[in-house]
Coordinates of C-alpha atoms in Angstrom, one line a residue:
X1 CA 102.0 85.7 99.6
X2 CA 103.4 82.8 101.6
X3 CA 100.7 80.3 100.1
X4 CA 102.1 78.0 97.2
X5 CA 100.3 76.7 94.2
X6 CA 101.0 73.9 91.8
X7 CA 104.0 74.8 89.2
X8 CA 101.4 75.3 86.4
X9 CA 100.1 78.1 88.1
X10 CA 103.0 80.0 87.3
X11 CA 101.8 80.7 83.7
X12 CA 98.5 82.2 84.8
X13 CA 100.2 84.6 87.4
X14 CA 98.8 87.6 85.4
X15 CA 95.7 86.2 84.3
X16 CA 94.3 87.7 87.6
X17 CA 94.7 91.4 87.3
X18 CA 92.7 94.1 88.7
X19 CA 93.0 97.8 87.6
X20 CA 92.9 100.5 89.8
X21 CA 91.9 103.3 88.5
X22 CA 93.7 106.8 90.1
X23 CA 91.9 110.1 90.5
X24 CA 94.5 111.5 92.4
X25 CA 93.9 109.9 95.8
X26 CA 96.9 109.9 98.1
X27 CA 96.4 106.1 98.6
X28 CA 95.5 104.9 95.4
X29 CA 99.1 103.2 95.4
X30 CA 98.2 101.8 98.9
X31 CA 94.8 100.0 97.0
X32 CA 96.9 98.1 94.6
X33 CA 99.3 97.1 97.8
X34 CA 96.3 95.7 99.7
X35 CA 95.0 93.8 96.5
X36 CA 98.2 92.4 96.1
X37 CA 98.6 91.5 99.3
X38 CA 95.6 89.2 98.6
X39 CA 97.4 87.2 95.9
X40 CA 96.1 89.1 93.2
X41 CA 98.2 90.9 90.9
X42 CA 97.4 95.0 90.5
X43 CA 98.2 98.0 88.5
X44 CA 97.5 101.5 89.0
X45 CA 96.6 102.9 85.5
X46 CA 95.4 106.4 84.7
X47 CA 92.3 107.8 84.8
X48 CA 91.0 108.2 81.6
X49 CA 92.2 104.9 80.5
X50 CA 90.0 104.0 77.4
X51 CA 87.3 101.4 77.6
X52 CA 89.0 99.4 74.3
X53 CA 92.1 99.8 76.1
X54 CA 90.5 98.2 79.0
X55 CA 88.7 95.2 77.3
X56 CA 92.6 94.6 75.7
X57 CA 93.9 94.4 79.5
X58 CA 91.1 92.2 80.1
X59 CA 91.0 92.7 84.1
X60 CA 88.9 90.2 86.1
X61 CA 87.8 93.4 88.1
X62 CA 88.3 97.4 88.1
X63 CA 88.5 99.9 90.6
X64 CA 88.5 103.4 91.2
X65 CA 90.2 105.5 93.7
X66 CA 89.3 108.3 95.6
X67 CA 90.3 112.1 94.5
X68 CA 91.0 115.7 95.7
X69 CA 88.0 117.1 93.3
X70 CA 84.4 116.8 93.4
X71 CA 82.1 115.1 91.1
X72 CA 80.4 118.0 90.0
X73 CA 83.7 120.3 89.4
X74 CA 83.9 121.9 86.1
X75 CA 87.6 120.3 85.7
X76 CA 86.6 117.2 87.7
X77 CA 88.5 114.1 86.2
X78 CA 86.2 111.3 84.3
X79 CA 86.3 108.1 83.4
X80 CA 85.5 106.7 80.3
X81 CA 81.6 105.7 80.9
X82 CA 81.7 102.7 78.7
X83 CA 84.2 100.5 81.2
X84 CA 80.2 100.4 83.2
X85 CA 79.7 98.3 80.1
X86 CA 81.9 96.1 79.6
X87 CA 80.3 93.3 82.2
X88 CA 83.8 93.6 84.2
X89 CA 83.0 94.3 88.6
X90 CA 83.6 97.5 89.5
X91 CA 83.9 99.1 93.0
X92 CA 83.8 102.5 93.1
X93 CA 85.9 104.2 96.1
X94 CA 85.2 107.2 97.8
X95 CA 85.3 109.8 95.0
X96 CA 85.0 106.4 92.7
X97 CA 81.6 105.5 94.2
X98 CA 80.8 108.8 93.6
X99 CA 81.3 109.2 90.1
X100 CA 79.9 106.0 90.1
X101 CA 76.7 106.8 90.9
X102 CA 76.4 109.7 89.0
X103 CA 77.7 107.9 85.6
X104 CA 74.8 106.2 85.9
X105 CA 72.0 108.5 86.8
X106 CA 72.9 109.4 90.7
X107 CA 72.9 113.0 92.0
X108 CA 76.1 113.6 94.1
X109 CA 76.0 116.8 96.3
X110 CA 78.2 118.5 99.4
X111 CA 76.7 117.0 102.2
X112 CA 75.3 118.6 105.2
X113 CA 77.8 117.5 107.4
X114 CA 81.4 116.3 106.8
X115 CA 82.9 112.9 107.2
X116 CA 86.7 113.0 108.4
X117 CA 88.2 109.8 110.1
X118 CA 86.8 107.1 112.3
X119 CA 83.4 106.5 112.0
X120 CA 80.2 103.5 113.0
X121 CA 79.3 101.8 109.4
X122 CA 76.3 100.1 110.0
X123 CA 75.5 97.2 107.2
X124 CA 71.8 97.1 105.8
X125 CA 71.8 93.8 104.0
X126 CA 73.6 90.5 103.7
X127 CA 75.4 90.8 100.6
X128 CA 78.3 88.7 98.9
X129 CA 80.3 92.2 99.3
X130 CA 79.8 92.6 102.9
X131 CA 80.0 88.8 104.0
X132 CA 81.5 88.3 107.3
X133 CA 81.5 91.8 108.7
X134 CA 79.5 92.1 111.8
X135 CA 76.2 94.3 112.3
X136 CA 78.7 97.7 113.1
X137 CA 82.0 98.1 112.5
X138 CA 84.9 101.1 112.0
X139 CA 85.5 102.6 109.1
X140 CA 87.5 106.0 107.7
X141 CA 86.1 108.2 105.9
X142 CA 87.5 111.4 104.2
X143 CA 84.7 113.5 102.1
X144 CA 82.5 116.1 101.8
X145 CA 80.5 115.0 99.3
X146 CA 78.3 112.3 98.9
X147 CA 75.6 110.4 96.9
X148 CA 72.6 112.4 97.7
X149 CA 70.2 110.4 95.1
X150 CA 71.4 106.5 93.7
X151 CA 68.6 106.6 91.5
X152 CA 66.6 103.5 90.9
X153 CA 70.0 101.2 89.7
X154 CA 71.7 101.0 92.9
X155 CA 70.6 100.0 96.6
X156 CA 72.3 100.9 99.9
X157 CA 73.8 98.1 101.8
X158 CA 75.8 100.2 104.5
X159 CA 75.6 103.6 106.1
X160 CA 77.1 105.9 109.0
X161 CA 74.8 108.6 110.8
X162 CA 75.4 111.1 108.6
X163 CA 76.0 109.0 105.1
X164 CA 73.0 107.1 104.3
X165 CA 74.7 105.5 101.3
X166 CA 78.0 104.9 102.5
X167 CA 77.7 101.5 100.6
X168 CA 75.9 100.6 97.7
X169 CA 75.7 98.1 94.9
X170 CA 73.8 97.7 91.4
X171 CA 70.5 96.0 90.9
X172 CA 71.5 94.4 88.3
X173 CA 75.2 94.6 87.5
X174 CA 78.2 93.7 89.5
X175 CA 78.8 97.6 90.4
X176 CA 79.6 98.7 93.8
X177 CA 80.5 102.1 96.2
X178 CA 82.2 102.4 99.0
X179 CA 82.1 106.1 100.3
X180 CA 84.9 105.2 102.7
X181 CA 87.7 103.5 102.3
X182 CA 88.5 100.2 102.7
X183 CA 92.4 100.5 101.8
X184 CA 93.5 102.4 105.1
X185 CA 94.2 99.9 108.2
X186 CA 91.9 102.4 109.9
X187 CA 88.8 100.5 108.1
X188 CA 88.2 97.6 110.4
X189 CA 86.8 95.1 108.1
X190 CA 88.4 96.7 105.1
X191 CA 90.7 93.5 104.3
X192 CA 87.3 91.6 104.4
X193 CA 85.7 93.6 102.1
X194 CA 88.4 94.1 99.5
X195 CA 89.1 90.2 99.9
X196 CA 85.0 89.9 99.2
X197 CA 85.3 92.0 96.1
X198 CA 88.2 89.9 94.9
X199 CA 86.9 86.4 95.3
X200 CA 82.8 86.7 95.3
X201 CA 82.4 89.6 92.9
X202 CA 85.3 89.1 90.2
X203 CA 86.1 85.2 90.9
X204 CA 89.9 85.6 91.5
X205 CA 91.2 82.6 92.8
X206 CA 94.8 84.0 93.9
X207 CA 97.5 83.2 92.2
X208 CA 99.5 85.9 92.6
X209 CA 102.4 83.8 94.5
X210 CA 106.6 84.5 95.2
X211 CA 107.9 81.5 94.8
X212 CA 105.6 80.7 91.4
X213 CA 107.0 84.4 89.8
X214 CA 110.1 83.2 90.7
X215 CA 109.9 80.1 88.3
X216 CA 108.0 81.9 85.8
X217 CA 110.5 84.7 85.4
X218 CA 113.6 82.3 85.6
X219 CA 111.7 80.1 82.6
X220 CA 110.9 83.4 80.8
X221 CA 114.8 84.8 81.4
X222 CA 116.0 81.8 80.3
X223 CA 114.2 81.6 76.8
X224 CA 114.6 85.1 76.1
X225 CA 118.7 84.9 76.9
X226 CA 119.4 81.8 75.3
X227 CA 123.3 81.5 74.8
X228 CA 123.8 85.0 75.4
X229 CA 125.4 87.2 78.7
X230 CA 123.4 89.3 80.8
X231 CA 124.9 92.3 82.2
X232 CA 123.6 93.7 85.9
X233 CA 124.8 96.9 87.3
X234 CA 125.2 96.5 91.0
X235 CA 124.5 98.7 93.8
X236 CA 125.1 96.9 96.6
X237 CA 121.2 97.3 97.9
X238 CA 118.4 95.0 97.6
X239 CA 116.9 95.6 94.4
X240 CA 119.8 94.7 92.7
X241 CA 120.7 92.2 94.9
X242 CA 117.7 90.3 94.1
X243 CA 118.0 91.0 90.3
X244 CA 121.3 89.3 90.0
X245 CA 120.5 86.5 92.6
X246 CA 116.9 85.9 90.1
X247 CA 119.6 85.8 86.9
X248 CA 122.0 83.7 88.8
X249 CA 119.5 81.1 89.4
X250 CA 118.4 81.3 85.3
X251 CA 121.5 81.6 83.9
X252 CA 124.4 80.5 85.8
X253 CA 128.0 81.8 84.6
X254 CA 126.3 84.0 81.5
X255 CA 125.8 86.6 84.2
X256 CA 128.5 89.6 84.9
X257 CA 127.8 92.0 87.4
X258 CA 129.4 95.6 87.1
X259 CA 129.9 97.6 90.3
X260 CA 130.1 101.5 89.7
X261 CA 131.7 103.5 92.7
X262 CA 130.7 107.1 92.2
X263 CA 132.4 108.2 95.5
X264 CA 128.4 108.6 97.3
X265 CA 128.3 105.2 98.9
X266 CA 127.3 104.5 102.6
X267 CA 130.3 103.8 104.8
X268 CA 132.0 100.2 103.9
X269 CA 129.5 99.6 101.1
X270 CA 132.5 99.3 98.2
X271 CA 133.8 96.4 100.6
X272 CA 130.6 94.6 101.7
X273 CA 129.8 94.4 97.9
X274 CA 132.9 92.4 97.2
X275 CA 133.1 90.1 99.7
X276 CA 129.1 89.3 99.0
X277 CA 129.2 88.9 95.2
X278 CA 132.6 87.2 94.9
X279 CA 132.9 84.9 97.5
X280 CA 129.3 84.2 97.6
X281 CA 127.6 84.6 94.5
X282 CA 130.6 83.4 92.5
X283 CA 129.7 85.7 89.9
X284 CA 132.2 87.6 87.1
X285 CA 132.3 90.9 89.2
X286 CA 134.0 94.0 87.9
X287 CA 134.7 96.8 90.1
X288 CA 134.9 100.4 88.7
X289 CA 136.4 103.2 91.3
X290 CA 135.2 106.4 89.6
X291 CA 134.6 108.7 92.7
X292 CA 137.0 111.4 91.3
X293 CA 135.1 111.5 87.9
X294 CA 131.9 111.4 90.0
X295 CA 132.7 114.4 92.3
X296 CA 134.6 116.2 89.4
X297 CA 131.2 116.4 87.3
X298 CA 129.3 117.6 90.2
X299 CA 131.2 120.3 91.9
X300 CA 129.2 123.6 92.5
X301 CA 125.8 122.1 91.5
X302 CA 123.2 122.6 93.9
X303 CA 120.0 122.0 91.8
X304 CA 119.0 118.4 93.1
X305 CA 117.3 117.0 89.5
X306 CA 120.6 118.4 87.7
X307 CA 122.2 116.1 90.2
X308 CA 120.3 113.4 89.2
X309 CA 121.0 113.9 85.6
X310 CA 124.5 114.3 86.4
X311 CA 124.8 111.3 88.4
X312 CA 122.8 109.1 85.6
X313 CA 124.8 110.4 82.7
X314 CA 127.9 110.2 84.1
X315 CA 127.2 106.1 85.3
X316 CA 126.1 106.0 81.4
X317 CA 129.6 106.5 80.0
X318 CA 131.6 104.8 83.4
X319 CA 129.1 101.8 82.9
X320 CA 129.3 101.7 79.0
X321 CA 133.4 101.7 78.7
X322 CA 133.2 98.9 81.5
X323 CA 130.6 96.8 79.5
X324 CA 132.5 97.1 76.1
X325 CA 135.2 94.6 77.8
X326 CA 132.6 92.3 78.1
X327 CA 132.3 89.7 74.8
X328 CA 128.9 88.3 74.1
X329 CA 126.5 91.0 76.6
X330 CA 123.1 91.2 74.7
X331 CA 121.1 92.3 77.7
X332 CA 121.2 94.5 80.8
X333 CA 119.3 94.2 83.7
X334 CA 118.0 96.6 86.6
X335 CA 116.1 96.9 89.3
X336 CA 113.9 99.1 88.7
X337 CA 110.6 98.2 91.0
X338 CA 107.2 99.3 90.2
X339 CA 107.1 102.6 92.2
X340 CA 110.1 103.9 90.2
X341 CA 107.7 103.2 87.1
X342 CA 104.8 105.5 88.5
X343 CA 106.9 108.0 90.0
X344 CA 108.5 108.4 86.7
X345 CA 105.6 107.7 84.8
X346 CA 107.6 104.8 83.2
X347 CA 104.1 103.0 81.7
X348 CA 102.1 104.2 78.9
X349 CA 98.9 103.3 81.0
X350 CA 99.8 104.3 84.4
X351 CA 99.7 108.1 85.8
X352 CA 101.4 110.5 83.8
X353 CA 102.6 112.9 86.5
X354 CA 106.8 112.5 87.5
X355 CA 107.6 113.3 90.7
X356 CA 111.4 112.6 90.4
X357 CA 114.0 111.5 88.0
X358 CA 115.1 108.2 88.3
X359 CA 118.3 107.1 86.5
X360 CA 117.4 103.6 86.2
X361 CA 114.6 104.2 84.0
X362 CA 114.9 104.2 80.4
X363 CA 117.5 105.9 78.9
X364 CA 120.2 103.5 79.6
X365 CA 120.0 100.1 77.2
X366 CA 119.5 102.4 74.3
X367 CA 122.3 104.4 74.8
X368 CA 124.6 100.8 75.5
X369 CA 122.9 99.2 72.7
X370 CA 121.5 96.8 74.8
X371 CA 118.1 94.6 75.4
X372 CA 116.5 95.6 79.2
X373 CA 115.6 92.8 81.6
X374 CA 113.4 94.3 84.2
X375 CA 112.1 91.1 86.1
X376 CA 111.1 93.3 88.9
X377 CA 109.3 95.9 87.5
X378 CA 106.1 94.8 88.9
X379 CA 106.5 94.4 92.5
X380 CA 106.5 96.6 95.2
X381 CA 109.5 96.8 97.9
X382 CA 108.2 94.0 100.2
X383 CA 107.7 91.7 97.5
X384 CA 111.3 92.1 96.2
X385 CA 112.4 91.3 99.6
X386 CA 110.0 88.0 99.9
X387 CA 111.5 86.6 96.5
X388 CA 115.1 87.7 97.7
X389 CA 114.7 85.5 100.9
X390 CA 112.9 83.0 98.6
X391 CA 116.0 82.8 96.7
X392 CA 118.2 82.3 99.3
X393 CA 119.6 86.0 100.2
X394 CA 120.9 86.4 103.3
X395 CA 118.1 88.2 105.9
X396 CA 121.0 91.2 106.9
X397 CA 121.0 92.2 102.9
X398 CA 117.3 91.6 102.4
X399 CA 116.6 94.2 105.3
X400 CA 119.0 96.7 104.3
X401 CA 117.0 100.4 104.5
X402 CA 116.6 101.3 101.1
X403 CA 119.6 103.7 99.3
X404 CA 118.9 105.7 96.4
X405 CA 120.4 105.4 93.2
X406 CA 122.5 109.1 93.1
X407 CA 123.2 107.8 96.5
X408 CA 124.5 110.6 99.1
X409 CA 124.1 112.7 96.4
X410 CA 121.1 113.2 97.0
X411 CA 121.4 113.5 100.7
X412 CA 124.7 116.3 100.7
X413 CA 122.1 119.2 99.9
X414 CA 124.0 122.1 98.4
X415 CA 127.4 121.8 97.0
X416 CA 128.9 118.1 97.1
X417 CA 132.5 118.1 98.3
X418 CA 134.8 115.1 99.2
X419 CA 134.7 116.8 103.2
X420 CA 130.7 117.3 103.5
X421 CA 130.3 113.8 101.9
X422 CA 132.7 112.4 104.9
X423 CA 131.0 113.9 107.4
X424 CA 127.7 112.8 105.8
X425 CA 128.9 109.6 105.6
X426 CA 130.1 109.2 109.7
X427 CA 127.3 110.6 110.3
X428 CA 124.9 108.1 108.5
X429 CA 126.7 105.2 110.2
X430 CA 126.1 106.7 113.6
X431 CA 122.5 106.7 112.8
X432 CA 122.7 103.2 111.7
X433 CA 124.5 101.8 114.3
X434 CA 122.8 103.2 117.2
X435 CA 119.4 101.7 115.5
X436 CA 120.9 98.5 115.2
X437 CA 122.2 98.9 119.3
X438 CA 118.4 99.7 120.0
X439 CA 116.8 96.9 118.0
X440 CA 114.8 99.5 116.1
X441 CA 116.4 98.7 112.7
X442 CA 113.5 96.2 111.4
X443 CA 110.7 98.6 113.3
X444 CA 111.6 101.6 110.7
X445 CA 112.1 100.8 107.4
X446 CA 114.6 103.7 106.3
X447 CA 116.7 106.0 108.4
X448 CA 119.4 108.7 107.5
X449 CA 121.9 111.5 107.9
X450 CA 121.2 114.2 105.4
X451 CA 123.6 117.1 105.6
X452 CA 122.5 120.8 105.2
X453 CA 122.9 123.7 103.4
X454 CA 123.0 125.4 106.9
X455 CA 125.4 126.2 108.8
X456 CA 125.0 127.7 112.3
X457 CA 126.7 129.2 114.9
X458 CA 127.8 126.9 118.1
X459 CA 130.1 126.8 121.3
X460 CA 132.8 123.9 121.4
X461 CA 135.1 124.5 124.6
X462 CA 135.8 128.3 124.9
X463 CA 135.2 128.8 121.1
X464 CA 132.7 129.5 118.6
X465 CA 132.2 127.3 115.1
X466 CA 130.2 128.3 112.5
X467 CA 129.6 124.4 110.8
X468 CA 127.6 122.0 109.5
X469 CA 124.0 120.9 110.1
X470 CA 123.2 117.1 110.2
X471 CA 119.4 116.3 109.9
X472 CA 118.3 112.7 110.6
X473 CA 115.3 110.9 109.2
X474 CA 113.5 108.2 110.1
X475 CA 110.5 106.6 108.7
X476 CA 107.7 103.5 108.8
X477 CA 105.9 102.6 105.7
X478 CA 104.3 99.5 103.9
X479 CA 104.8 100.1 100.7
X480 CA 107.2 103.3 100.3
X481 CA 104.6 105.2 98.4
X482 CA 103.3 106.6 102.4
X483 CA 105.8 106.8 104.7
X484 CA 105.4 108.6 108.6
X485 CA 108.3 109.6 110.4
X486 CA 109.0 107.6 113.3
X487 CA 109.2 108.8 116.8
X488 CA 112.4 108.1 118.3
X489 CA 113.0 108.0 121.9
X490 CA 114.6 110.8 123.2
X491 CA 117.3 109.1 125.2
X492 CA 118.6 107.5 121.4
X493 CA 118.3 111.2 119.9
X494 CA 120.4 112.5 122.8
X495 CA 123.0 109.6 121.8
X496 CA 122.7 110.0 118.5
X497 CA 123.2 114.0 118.5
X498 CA 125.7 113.8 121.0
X499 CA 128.1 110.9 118.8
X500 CA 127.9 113.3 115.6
X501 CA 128.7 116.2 117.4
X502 CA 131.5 114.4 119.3
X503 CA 133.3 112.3 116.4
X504 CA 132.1 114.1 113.0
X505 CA 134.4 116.9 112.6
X506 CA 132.6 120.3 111.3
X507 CA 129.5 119.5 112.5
X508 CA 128.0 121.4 115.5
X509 CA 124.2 120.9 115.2
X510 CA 121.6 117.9 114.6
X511 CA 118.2 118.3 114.1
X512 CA 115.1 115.5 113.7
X513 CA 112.8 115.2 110.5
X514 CA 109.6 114.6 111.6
X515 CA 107.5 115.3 108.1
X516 CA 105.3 112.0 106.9
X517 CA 104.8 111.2 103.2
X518 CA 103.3 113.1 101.7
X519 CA 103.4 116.3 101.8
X520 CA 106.8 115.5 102.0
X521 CA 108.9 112.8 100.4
X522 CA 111.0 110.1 102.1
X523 CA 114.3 111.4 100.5
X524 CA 114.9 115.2 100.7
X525 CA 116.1 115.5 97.4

């Protein structure tokens, strides 16, 4: 996304768009990463999206993810067999090749042998899709099944030793497979043949570009604002960061910028937000110190969506009586980025299924009265952070590890208390600052204290404590929708362990997180 095109590009930005359609394959998210990754814009849209519904999208190209079920499964999920009709490409992955197939005439079995992990593709045929991979190459596979007749519409192109048809395409239509899949950096040539797709198949040019969203959004803020004042809640992390930066460019001095402390901030964050937005931005910043109110309305809950909920309402009413003081505020603005939407199942096309609550999603302009500016709702973390540095942000806030919304909330599992939150709070900048003296901070892209409902028994000098448990977590991911833990050396665990032990009072024990997304999620709660 580093490539520029000419400033009348900007207004075709979307014009490009690819759906990906999701089956309930763990990286069906990571598809629509690696197509926009190639300049193309993506959405991931549910299943059984209708074919009208489709032809109103108007997509150059669709595709379809891989899935838990089989084919043949009397619950399996379907598409809607007209989008084979509609004379838009399609590549089928994995479970998507399958159906494929067998929407149009193709017998898909369990096949004799399994396919799990690294295996030999060998192509059978020069094709667009396949240009510039080499005779053999590596690719991942993860099925069981597999197209055991294509019928007379489709014609291999690739195979393994045990998948005959581990590629095909149409005779006659611009319909492919892939049995493995091409999203996982596992797949050798799976760039290639994504990038092949793109351009050769569906004609997308690219123009999916940073710094030309950046202009269209800042036209498109501008018209919509007019004469009127934006409000932006600030967190102090990068989302937001960006948010106000993008409305700062647009609008100038219509922008205010309300700062919320709940009392579950990082260590130093209340600080490090003033000095950025007032001496740098310049912008009208109000500061709102409602930690008591914050802890007040969540002593004794444990539950961690009644958090949430807690956390969200009680911003609502802190964030409202702040706003009423300021004249002229048609509009708010958040952050809310494009995994919040599916994880929340904030789009009427995308996957229904929420895995969490988040606060920043709906809920909050209606309840203020306000119009909602979300100019990043369609981007994925990394992209937020290219248009920040685009913008000019500084590179030490645009690589800040991502912070929740409920904040260490969400990390003080169990009852929240001013003391747990303290020690949570030395704790996390132990982590931090050790990372930071090991020049691993930009290698993992989140790391954490998290503080336990657990307390164990330990020696300190001659006597015995009964405290807290710290738990520390540390991840690498793309695209924050996959995450795996990262494996620390064991010299910085020992420092690490030994520091929180030392200098956080009531904690005797530190344990290491070493769960991968999914199963698991990034944040605990």
């Amino acid at each position: 996304m580093t490539a520029t095109v000419q400033p009348d590009a900007a207004t075709s930005l979307q014009s490009e768009l690819v759906l990906v359609l999701d089956f309930g394959s763990q990286t069906a998210q990571l598809i629509a990463r690696r197509i926009r990754d190639l300049n193309v814009f993506c959405q991931l849209v549910r299943h059984d999206i209708s074919a009208e519904r489709v032809k109103e999208l108007a997509p150059r190209g669709i595709i379809l993810s891989g899935g838990p079920a089989s084919v043949y499964g009397e619950k399996a999920p379907k598409c809607d067999p007209e989008i084979f009709n509609l004379g838009i490409p399609v590549l089928g992955i994995c479970y998507g090749m399958q159906l494929t197939c067998q929407a149009l005439g193709g017998v898909v079995r369990a096949g004799t042998t399994r396919e799990f992990g690294r295996t030999e593709l060998t192509t059978l045929e020069d094709h667009p899709l396949v240009a510039g991979l080499p005779a053999t190459s590596t690719v991942w596979m993860s099925h069981g099944d597999q197209v055991q007749q294509a019928g007379d519409e489709f014609i291999p192109i690739a195979s393994t030793h045990s998948c005959p048809m581990a590629a095909v395409r149409h005779r006659s239509r611009q319909i492919f497979g892939l049995q493995f899949h091409p999203e996982v950096t596992h797949s050798e040539y799976g760039k290639q043949l994504l990038e092949n797709f793109l351009r050769k198949c569906c004609g997308c040019a690219g123009t999916w570009q940073i710094e030309s969203l950046i202009e269209q959004q800042v036209t498109a803020i501008r018209a919509r604002v007019g004469n009127s004042r934006v409000i932006c809640g600030l967190s102090g992390g990068v989302d937001s960061s960006v948010v106000a930066a993008l409305l700062y460019k647009a609008i100038g001095s219509q922008l205010s910028c309300i700062f919320v402390d709940n009392g579950l901030l990082r260590k130093g964050e209340c600080e490090k937000v003033r000095e950025r937005f007032q001496n740098h931005f310049k912008t009208d910043l109000h500061v709102v110190d409602a930690s008591h109110r914050f802890l007040s309305e969540l002593a004794g809950v444990v539950d961690p969506q009644q958090k949430r909920k807690i956390i969200g309402r009680v911003f609502i009413e802190v964030f409202r009586k702040e706003a009423e003081s300021i004249t002229d505020a048609r509009f708010l603005a958040q952050g809310t980025l494009y995994p919040d939407v599916i994880e929340s199942g904030g789009s009427p096309d995308g996957p229904a299924a929420t895995i969490k609550y988040h606060h920043n999603v709906g809920g909050l302009p209606e309840q203020l009265g306000f119009e909602l500016i979300e100019p990043l709702r369609d981007l994925f973390k990394d992209e937020v952070r290219r248009m920040g540095l685009a913008l000019g942000l500084s590179e030490e806030l645009i690589w800040r590890h991502p912070f929740p919304g409920p904040g260490l909330g969400v990390r003080c599992l169990g009852g929240i208390t001013s003391e747990r939150l303290h020690a949570l709070r030395e704790a996390d900048a132990i982590v931090l600052e050790e990372l930071r003296k090991a020049g691993l901070y930009r290698t993992i892209q989140q790391a954490f204290a998290v503080i336990l409902p657990v307390q164990s028994v330990g020696v300190m000098g001659d006597g015995r404590t009964y405290e807290e448990t710290i738990a520390v977590r540390a991840v690498t991911t793309d695209d924050f929708m996959t995450a795996d833990w990262y494996p620390l050396p064991y010299d910085l665990m020992r420092i690490i362990s030994t520091r929180i032990i030392n200098e956080v009072r009531g904690v005797n024990r530190v344990v290491y997180d070493i769960s991968s997304k999914p199963p698991s999620t990034i944040e605990w709660e």
